[in-house]
Coordinates of C-alpha atoms and ligand atoms in Angstrom, one line a residue:
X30 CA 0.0 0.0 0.0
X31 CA 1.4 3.3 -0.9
X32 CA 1.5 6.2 1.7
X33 CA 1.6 9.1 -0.4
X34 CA -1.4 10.9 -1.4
X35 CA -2.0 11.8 -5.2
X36 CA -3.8 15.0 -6.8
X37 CA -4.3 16.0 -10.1
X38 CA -2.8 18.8 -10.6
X39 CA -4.6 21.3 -13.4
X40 CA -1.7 23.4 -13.6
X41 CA 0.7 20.1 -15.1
X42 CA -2.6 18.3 -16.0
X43 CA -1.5 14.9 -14.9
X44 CA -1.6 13.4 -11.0
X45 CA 1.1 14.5 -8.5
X46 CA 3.1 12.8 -5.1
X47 CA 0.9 15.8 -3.0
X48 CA 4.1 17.5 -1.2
X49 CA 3.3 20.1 0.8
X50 CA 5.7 23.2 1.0
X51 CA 6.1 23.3 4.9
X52 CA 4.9 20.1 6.4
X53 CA 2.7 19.2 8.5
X54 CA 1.1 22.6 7.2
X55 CA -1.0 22.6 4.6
X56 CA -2.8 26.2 3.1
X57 CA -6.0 25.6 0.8
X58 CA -8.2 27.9 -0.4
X59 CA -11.0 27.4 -2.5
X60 CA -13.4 30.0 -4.2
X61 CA -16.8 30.8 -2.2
X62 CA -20.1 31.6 -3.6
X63 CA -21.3 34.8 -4.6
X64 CA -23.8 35.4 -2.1
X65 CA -27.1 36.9 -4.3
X66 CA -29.4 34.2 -4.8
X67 CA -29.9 30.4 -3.8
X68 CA -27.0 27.8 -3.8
X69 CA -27.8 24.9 -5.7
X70 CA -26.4 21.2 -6.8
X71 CA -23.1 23.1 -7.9
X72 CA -22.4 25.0 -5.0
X73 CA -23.0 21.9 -2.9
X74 CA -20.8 20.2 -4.9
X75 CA -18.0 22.6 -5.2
X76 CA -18.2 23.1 -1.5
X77 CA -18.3 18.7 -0.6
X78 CA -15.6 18.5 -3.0
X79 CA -13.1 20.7 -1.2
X80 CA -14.9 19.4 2.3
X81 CA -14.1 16.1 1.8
X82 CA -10.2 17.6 0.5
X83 CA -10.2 19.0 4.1
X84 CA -11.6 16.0 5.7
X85 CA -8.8 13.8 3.7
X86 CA -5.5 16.1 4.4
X87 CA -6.7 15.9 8.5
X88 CA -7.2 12.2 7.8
X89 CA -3.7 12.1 6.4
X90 CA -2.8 14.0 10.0
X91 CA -2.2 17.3 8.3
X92 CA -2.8 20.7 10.5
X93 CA -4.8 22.7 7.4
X94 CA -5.8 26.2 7.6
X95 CA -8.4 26.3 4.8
X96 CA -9.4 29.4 3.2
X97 CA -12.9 30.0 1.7
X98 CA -14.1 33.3 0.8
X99 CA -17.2 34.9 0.3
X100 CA -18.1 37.1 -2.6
X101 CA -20.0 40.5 -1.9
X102 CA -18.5 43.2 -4.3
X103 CA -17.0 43.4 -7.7
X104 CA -18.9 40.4 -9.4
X105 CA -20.2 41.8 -12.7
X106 CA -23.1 40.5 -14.7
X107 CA -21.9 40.2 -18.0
X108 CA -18.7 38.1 -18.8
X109 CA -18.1 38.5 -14.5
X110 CA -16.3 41.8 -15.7
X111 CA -19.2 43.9 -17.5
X112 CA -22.4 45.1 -16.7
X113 CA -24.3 45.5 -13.3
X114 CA -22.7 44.0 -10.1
X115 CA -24.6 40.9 -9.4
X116 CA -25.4 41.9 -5.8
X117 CA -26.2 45.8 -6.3
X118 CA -28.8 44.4 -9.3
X119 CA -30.3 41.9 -7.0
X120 CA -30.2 44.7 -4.1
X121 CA -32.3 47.5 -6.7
X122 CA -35.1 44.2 -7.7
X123 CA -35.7 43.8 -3.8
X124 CA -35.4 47.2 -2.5
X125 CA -32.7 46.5 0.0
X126 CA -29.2 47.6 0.7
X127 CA -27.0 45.5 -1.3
X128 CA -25.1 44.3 2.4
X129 CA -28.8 43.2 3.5
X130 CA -28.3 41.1 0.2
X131 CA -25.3 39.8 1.1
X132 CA -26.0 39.0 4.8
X133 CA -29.3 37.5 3.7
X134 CA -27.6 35.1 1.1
X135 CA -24.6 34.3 3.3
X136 CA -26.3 33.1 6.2
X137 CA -28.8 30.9 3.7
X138 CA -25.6 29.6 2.6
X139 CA -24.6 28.5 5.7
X140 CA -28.0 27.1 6.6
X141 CA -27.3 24.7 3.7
X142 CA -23.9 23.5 3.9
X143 CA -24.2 22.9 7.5
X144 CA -27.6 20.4 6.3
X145 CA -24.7 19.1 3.9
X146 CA -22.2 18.5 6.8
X147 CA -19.5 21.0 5.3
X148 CA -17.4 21.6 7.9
X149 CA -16.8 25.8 8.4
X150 CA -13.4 26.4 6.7
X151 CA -11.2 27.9 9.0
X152 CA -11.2 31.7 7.7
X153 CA -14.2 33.1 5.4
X154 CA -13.1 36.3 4.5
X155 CA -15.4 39.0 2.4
X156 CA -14.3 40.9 -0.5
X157 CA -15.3 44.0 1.0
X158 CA -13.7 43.6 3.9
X159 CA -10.2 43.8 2.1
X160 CA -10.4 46.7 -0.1
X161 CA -7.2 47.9 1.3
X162 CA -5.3 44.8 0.5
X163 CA -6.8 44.8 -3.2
X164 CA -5.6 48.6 -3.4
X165 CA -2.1 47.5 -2.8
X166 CA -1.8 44.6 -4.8
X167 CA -2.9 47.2 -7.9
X168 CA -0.7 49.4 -7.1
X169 CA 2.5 46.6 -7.3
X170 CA 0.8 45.2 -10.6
X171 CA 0.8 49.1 -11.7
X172 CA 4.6 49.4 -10.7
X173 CA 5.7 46.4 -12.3
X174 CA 4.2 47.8 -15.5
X175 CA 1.4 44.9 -15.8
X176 CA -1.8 47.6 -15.7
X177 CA -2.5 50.8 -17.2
X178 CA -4.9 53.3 -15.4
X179 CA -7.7 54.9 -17.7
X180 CA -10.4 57.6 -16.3
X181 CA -10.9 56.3 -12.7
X182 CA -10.5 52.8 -13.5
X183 CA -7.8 50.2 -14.3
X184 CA -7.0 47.4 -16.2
X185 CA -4.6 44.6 -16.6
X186 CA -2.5 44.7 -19.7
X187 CA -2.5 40.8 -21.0
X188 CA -1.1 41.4 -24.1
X189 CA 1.9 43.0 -22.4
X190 CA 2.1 40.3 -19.1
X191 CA 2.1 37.6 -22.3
X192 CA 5.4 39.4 -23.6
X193 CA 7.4 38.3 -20.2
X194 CA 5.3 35.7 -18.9
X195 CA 2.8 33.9 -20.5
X196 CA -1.0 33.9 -19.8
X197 CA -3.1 30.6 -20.5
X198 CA -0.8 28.4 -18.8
X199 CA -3.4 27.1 -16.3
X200 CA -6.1 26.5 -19.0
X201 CA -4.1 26.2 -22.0
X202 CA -5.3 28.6 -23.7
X203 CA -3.1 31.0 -26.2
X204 CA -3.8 34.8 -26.6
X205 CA -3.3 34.5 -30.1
X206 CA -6.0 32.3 -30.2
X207 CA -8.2 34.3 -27.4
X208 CA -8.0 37.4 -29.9
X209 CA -9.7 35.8 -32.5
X210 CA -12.0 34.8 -30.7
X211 CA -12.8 37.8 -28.6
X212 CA -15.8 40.2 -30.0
X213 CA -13.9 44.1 -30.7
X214 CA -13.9 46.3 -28.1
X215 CA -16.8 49.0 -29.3
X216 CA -16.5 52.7 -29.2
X217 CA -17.4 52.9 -26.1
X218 CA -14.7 51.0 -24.2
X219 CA -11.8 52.1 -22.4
X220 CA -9.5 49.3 -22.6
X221 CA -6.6 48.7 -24.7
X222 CA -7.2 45.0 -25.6
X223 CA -11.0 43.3 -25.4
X224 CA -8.1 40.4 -23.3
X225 CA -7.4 43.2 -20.6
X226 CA -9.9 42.5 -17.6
X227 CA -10.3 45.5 -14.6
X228 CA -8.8 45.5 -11.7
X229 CA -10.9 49.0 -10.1
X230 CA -13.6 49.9 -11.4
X231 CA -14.7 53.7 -11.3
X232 CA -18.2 53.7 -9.4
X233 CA -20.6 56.0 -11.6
X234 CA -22.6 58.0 -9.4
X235 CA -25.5 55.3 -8.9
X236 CA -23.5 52.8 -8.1
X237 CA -23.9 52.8 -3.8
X238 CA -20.5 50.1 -3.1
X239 CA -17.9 52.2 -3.6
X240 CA -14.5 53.3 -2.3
X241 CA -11.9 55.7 -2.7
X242 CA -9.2 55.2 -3.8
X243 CA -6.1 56.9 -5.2
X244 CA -7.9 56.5 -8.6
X245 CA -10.9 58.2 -7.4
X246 CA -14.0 56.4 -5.9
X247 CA -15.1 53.1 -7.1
X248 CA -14.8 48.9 -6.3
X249 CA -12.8 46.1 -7.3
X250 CA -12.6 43.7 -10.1
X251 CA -14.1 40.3 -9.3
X252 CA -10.6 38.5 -9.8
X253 CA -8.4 40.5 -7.2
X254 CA -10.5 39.6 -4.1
X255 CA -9.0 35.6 -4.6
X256 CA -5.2 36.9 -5.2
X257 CA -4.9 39.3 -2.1
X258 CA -6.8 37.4 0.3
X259 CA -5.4 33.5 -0.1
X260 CA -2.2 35.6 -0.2
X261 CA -2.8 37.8 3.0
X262 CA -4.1 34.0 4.8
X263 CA -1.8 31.5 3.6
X264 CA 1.0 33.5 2.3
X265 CA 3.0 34.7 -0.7
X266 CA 3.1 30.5 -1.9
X267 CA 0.6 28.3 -0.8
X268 CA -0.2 24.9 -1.4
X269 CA -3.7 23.8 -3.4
X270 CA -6.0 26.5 -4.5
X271 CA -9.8 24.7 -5.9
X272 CA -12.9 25.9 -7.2
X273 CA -15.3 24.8 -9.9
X274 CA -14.0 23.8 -13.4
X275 CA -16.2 26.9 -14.8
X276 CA -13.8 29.4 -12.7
X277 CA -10.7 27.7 -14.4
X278 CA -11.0 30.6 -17.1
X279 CA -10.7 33.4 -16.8
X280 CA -11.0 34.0 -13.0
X281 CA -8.4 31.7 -11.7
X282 CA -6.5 32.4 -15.1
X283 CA -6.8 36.0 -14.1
X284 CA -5.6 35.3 -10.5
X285 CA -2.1 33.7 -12.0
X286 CA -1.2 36.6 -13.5
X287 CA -2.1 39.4 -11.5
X288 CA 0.1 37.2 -8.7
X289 CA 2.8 36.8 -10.6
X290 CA 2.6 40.5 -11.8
X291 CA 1.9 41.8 -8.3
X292 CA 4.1 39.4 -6.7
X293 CA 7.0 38.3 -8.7
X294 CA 6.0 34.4 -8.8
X295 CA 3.2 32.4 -8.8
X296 CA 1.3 31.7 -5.7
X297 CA -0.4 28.0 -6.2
X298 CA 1.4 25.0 -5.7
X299 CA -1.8 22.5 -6.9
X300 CA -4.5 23.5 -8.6
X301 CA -7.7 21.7 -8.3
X302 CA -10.9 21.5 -10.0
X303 CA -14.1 19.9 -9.4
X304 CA -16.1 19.3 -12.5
X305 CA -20.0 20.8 -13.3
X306 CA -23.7 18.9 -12.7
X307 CA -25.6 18.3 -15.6
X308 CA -29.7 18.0 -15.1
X309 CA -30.8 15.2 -17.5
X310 CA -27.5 15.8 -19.9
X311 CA -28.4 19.4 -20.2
X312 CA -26.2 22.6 -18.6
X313 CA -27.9 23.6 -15.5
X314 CA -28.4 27.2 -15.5
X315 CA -31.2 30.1 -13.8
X316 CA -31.5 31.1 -17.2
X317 CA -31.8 27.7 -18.8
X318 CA -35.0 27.1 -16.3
X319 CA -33.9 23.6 -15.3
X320 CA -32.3 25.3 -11.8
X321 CA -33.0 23.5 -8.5
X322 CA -31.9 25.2 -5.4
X323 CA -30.5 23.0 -2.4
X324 CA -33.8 24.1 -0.7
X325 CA -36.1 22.5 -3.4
X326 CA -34.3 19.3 -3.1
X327 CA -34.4 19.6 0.6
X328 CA -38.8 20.8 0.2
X329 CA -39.0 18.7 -3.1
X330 CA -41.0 22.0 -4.1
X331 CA -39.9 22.0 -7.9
X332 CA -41.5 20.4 -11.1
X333 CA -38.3 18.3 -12.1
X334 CA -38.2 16.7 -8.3
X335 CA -40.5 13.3 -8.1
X336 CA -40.0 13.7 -4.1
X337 CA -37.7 15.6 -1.3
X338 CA -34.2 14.3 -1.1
X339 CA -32.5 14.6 2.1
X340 CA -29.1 16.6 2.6
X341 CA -27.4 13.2 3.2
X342 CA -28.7 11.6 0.0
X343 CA -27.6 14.6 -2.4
X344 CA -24.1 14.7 -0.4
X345 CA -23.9 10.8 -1.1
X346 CA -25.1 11.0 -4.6
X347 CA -22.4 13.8 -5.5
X348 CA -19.4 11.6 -3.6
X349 CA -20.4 8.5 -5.8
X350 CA -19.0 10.5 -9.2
X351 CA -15.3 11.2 -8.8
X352 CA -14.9 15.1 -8.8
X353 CA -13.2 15.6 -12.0
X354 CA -16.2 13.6 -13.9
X355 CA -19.7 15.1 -14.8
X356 CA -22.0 14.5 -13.0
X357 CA -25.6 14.2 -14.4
X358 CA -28.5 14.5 -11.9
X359 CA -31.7 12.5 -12.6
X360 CA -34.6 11.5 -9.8
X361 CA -33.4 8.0 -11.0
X362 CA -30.2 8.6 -10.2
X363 CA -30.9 10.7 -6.3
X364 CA -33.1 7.2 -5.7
X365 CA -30.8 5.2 -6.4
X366 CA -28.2 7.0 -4.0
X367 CA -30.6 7.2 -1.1
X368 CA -31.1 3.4 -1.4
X369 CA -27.4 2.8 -1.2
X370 CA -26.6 5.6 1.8
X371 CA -29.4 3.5 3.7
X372 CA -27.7 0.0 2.9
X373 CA -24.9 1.4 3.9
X374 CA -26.2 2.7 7.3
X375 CA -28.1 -0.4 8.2
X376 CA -25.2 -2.3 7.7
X377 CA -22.9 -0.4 10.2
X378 CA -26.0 -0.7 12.8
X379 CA -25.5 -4.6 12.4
X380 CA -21.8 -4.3 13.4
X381 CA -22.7 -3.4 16.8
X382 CA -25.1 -6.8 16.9
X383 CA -21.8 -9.1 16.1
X384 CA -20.4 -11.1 18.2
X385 CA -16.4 -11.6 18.1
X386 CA -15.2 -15.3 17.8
X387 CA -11.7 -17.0 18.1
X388 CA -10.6 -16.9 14.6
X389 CA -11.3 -14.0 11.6
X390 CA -12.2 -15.9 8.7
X391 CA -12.2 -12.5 6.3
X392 CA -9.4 -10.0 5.7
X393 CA -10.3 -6.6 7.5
X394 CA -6.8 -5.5 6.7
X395 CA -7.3 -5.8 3.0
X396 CA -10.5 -4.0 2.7
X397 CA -8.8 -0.9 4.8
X398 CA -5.9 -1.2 2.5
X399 CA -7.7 -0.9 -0.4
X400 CA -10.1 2.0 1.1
X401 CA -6.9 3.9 1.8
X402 CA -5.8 3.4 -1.8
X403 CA -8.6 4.6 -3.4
X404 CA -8.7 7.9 -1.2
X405 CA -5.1 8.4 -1.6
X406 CA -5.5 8.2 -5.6
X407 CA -6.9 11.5 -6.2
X408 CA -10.2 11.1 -3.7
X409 CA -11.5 8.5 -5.8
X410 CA -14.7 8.3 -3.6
X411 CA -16.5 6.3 -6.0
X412 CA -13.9 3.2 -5.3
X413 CA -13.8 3.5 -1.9
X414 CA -17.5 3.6 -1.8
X415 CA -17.4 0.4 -3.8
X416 CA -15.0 -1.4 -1.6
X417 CA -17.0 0.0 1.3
X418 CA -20.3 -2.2 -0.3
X419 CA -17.9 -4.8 -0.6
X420 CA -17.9 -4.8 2.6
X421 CA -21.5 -4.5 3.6
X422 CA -21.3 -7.7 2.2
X423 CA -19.1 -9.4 4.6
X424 CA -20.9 -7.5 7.6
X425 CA -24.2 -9.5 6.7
X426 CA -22.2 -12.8 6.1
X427 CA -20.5 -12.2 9.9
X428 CA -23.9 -11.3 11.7
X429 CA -25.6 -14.7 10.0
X430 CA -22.8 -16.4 11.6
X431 CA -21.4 -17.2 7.8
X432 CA -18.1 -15.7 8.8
X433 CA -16.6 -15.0 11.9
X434 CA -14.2 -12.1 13.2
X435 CA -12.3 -11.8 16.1
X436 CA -12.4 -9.0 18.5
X437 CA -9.6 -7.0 17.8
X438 CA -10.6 -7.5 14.1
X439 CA -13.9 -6.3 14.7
X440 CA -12.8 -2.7 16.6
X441 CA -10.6 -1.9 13.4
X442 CA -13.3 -2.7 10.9
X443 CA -16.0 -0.9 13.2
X444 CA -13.1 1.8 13.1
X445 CA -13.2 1.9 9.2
X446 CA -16.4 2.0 8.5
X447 CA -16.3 5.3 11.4
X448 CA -13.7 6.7 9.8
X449 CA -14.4 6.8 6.1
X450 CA -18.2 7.0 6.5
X451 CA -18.7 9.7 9.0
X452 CA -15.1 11.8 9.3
X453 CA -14.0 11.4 5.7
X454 CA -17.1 11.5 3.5
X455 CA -18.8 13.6 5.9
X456 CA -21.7 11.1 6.2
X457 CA -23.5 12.7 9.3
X458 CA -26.2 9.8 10.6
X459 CA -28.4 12.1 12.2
X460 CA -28.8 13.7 8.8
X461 CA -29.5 10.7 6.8
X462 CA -33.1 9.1 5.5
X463 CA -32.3 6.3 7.5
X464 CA -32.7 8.5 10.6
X465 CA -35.9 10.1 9.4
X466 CA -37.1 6.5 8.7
X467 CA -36.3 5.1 11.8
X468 CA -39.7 3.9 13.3
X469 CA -41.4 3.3 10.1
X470 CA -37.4 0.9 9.5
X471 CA -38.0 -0.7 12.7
X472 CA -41.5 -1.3 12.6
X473 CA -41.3 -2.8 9.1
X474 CA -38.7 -4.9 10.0
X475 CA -40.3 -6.3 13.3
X476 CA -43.1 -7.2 11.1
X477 CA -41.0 -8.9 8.5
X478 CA -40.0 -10.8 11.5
X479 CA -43.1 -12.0 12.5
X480 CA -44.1 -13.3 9.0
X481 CA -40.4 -15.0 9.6
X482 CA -41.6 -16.8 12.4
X483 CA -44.6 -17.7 10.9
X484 CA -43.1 -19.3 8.1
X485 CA -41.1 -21.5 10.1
X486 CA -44.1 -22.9 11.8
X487 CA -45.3 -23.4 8.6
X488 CA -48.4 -21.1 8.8
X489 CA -47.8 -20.0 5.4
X490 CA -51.9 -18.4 5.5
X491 CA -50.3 -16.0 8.2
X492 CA -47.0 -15.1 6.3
X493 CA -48.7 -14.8 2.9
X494 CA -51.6 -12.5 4.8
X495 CA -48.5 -10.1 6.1
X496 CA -47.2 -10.0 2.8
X497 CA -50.1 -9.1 1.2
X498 CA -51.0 -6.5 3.5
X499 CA -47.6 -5.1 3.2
X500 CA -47.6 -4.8 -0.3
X501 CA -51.1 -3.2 -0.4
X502 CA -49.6 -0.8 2.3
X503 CA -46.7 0.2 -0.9
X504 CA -44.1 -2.1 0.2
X505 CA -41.8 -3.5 -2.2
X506 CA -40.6 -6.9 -0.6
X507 CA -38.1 -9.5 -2.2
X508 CA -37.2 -12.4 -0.3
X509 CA -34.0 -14.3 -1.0
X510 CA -32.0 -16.4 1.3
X511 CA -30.4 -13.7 3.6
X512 CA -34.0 -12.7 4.4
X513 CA -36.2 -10.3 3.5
X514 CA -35.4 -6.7 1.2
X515 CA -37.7 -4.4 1.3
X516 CA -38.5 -0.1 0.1
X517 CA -41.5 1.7 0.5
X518 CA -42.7 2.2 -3.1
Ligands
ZN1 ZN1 -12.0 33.0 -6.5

C-alpha cells in the first residue's frame, strides 16, 4: 500500500506525489459563492468536494488552515467583468441595501452547507472587507508595469504580461488564439485589448458600493479579491487553490497573473478543480430554467423533483462521481443514491449486533488497505464507496454467523467504517433518511420478522396475509436467502 497521497494537478494536468511546502502545514483555499441568490447542486458540490479535500488532508494527519471566501462586491453580470454588479442588481429588484443582500444570502448559505455537513473552513473572508489589500496589490501590478490606469479605473494589460510571462498556462489557452475569438472592443470601451480585464472599477454616481481610492471612488474587479486574500491568509506560496471547473477561465487564469505581476511568482502550488452537474444531460443554469436550489431538493417543491431528497442523500449522490467527472442528476439517479446511503447505514448498525469469535475468517486488513488506496489516488470516492459495499457484504455474512471475526478484528473494521463514513465522506447519521425513517425501518422490519416466524411454523396463511397486506400498504418486498429486502414504493 502506498503512503503518499496523489492529486491532479490542473496546472501540469496529470496526477502528482501531493508534497506540501512546509509540512505538517497545509494552506488551501478554495473559491466561495457569490452570495445573491440560492446555492444549488453546484455549489453543494464545489463546497463537498473541497470538504471532503479537508476531511482527507486531517485524515492524512495534516494541521490545514483552509481558506474560503465569500463574494459581496466586484462580481459583474456580463462576462463576470461587465455590466451590473450581481449583488447591487439583485439589491435594486428587492429594495434592499445590497449588504442586506449579502448578509441575507450568506447566512442561507450556511443554513445549507451545515444540512450538507460541510465543515466551516477555518477563515471566510469577504471581498469588501479587504479593499485595502486589493488597493495594494494594484498598485504593485501598476509598478511592475502589468496595468494601465484609464479615467478612474484600471486594467490589466495581457497582451503586455504575455510578452514576459505567458497567460493561459493554467487552461491552455493562447492569446493568439483568445483574440480571434474575442468580440472588438466597441467605441465605447476604455481598454486597450478586449483580453485586458479591470482591476478597479470607477463607481458612476449610482453605483452605492464604492471606495476611494487613489484612482478616485469606485470597487474592485471580481478576480483581485482571490489573489490578495489566499495571499494575506496562507502567504506569498501556498499549497492547493480549488474551485469549480467553470472558474478555471478566466477568474483563476486571471488570479495567476495578477500574482505573478503583483508578486514576482506564482502563488499555487496544486491546482484543483471539481467538474459541473448536468440536469438530464443538459447545462444547469437560472436562465436555462432547469435550476434546483439545495432548498427544493431539501422541500421537493420543484416540477423536475418526483419527491424531497435529504441533505445526506444529495451529499452521497455527489461523492459517488469522482470530482473531476460530470455528474448528471436524474430522480433515478438521487433514488438510487438514497437506497445505497441506507444499505450502507443499516449495515454499520448490524456491526454493533456481532459477536467476536476466536478466529477471523475474512481480511479486515485488506479492505482498509484498499479504502486507503482509493482515497489516496486522487479522492477517488466512487472506489472506496465500492470497496466499502464490498464490505457491507461481509458484515451480513459475519452477523448470519457465515463468517466469523475476532475482536480485535472487529474494533478496526468498526473503526473503518467510522472513519471513512462519517469523518472522511462527511456522512452525518443524524442527517441521513435512514434516521428520518427510523420507526417506520423498525416497525417494518419487526413485522417482516413476525411473517419469519410464521413461516417456520409453517403457517404460510399468516406469512402470505403479512405480505399481502404489506404490499397493499406500498411495500416492495423481495425475499431471498439472507432474508427479507424491502423499500416503500
Ligand atoms: Zn476566486
Amino acid at each position: 500500500m502506498t503512503s503518499e497521497f496523489h492529486i491532479y494537478n490542473t496546472l501540469s494536468r496529470k496526477k502528482e506525489i501531493f508534497e506540501p511546502l512546509n509540512p505538517p502545514f497545509v494552506g488551501l483555499y478554495a473559491c466561495g459563492p457569490t452570495v445573491y441568490g440560492d446555492a444549488h447542486l453546484g455549489h453543494a458540490r464545489q463546497a463537498i468536494t473541497f470538504d471532503v479535500l479537508f476531511r482527507t488532508l486531517m485524515h492524512l494527519e495534516y494541521k490545514v488552515r483552509y481558506v474560503r471566501n465569500i463574494t459581496d462586491v466586484g462580481h459583474l453580470v456580463d462576462d463576470a467583468d461587465d455590466g451590473e454588479d450581481k449583488i447591487l442588481k439583485k439589491a435594486r429588484l428587492e429594495s434592499l441595501e445590497p449588504m442586506e443582500v449579502v448578509q441575507y444570502y450568506m447566512n442561507r448559505y450556511h443554513e445549507n452547507m451545515a444540512s450538507l455537513n460541510v465543515l466551516p473552513p477555518s477563515i471566510e473572508p469577504r471581498a469588501s472587507g479587504h479593499i485595502i489589500e486589493q488597493q495594494e496589490l494594484i498598485a504593485k501590478i501598476i509598478e511592475a508595469g502589468y496595468a494601465y490606469e484609464v479615467n478612474g479605473s484600471v486594467y490589466f494589460d495581457v497582451a503586455r504580461y504575455n510578452k514576459d510571462h505567458s497567460y493561459g498556462i493554467l487552461s491552455g489557452r493562447k492569446v493568439e488564439d483568445l483574440i480571434s475569438n474575442t468580440r472588438s472592443l466597441d467605441g465605447q470601451s476604455e481598454k486597450r485589448d478586449p483580453l485586458d480585464f479591470s482591476l478597479w472599477k470607477k463607481a458612476d454616481p449610482s453605483h452605492i458600493m464604492r471606495w476611494s481610492s487613489q484612482w478616485g471612488e469606485g470597487y474592485p474587479g471580481w478576480h483581485l479579491e482571490c489573489s490578495a486574500m489566499s495571499t494575506k491568509y496562507l502567504g506569498m506560496q501556498f499549497d492547493i487553490h480549488g474551485g469549480g471547473l467553470d472558474l478555471l477561465f478566466p477568474h483563476h487564469e486571471c488570479e495567476i497573473a495578477q500574482n505573478v505581476a503583483g508578486y514576482g511568482k506564482p502563488s499555487v502550488k496544486y491546482w484543483m478543480h471539481n467538474n459541473m452537474i448536468t440536469i438530464n444531460g443538459k447545462k444547469m443554469g437560472r436562465s436555462l430554467g432547469n435550476f434546483i436550489t439545495l432548498d427544493q431538493f431539501f422541500s421537493g417543491e420543484h416540477e423536475m423533483l418526483e419527491g424531497r431528497y435529504s441533505a445526506m442523500t444529495i451529499r452521497f449522490f455527489i461523492l459517488q462521481a469522482h470530482y473531476r467527472s460530470t455528474l448528471d442528476f436524474s430522480n433515478e439517479a438521487l433514488r438510487a443514491s438514497q437506497k445505497g446511503l441506507e444499505k450502507l447505514l443499516k449495515a454499520m448498525a448490524l456491526l454493533d449486533t456481532i459477536k467476536p469469535l476466536e478466529n477471523s475468517s475474512i481480511s479486515v486488513k485488506s479492505l482498509h488497505n484498499k479504502c486507503e488506496e482509493a482515497l489516496r489516488d486522487d479522492m477517488n470516492t466512487p472506489i472506496l464507496i465500492a470497496h466499502l459495499f464490498d464490505g457491507v457484504k461481509i458484515i451480513r455474512a459475519l452477523s448470519e454467523a457465515k463468517e466469523s471475526i475476532t475482536a480485535s478484528d472487529l474494533d478496526l473494521l468498526k473503526s473503518l467504517y467510522r472513519t471513512m463514513v462519517y469523518d472522511v465522506l462527511g456522512i452525518s447519521p443524524s442527517n441521513a433518511p435512514e434516521a428520518e425513517n427510523n420507526l417506520t425501518g423498525d416497525l417494518v422490519e419487526m413485522i417482516l420478522q413476525l411473517r419469519k416466524d410464521a413461516k417456520a411454523n409453517k403457517d404460510y396463511n399468516t406469512a402470505d396475509q403479512i405480505r399481502n397486506r404489506l404490499t397493499q400498504l406500498g411495500l416492495n418486498l423481495k425475499d431471498h436467502k439472507e432474508g427479507t429486502d424491502w423499500e416503500i414504493n
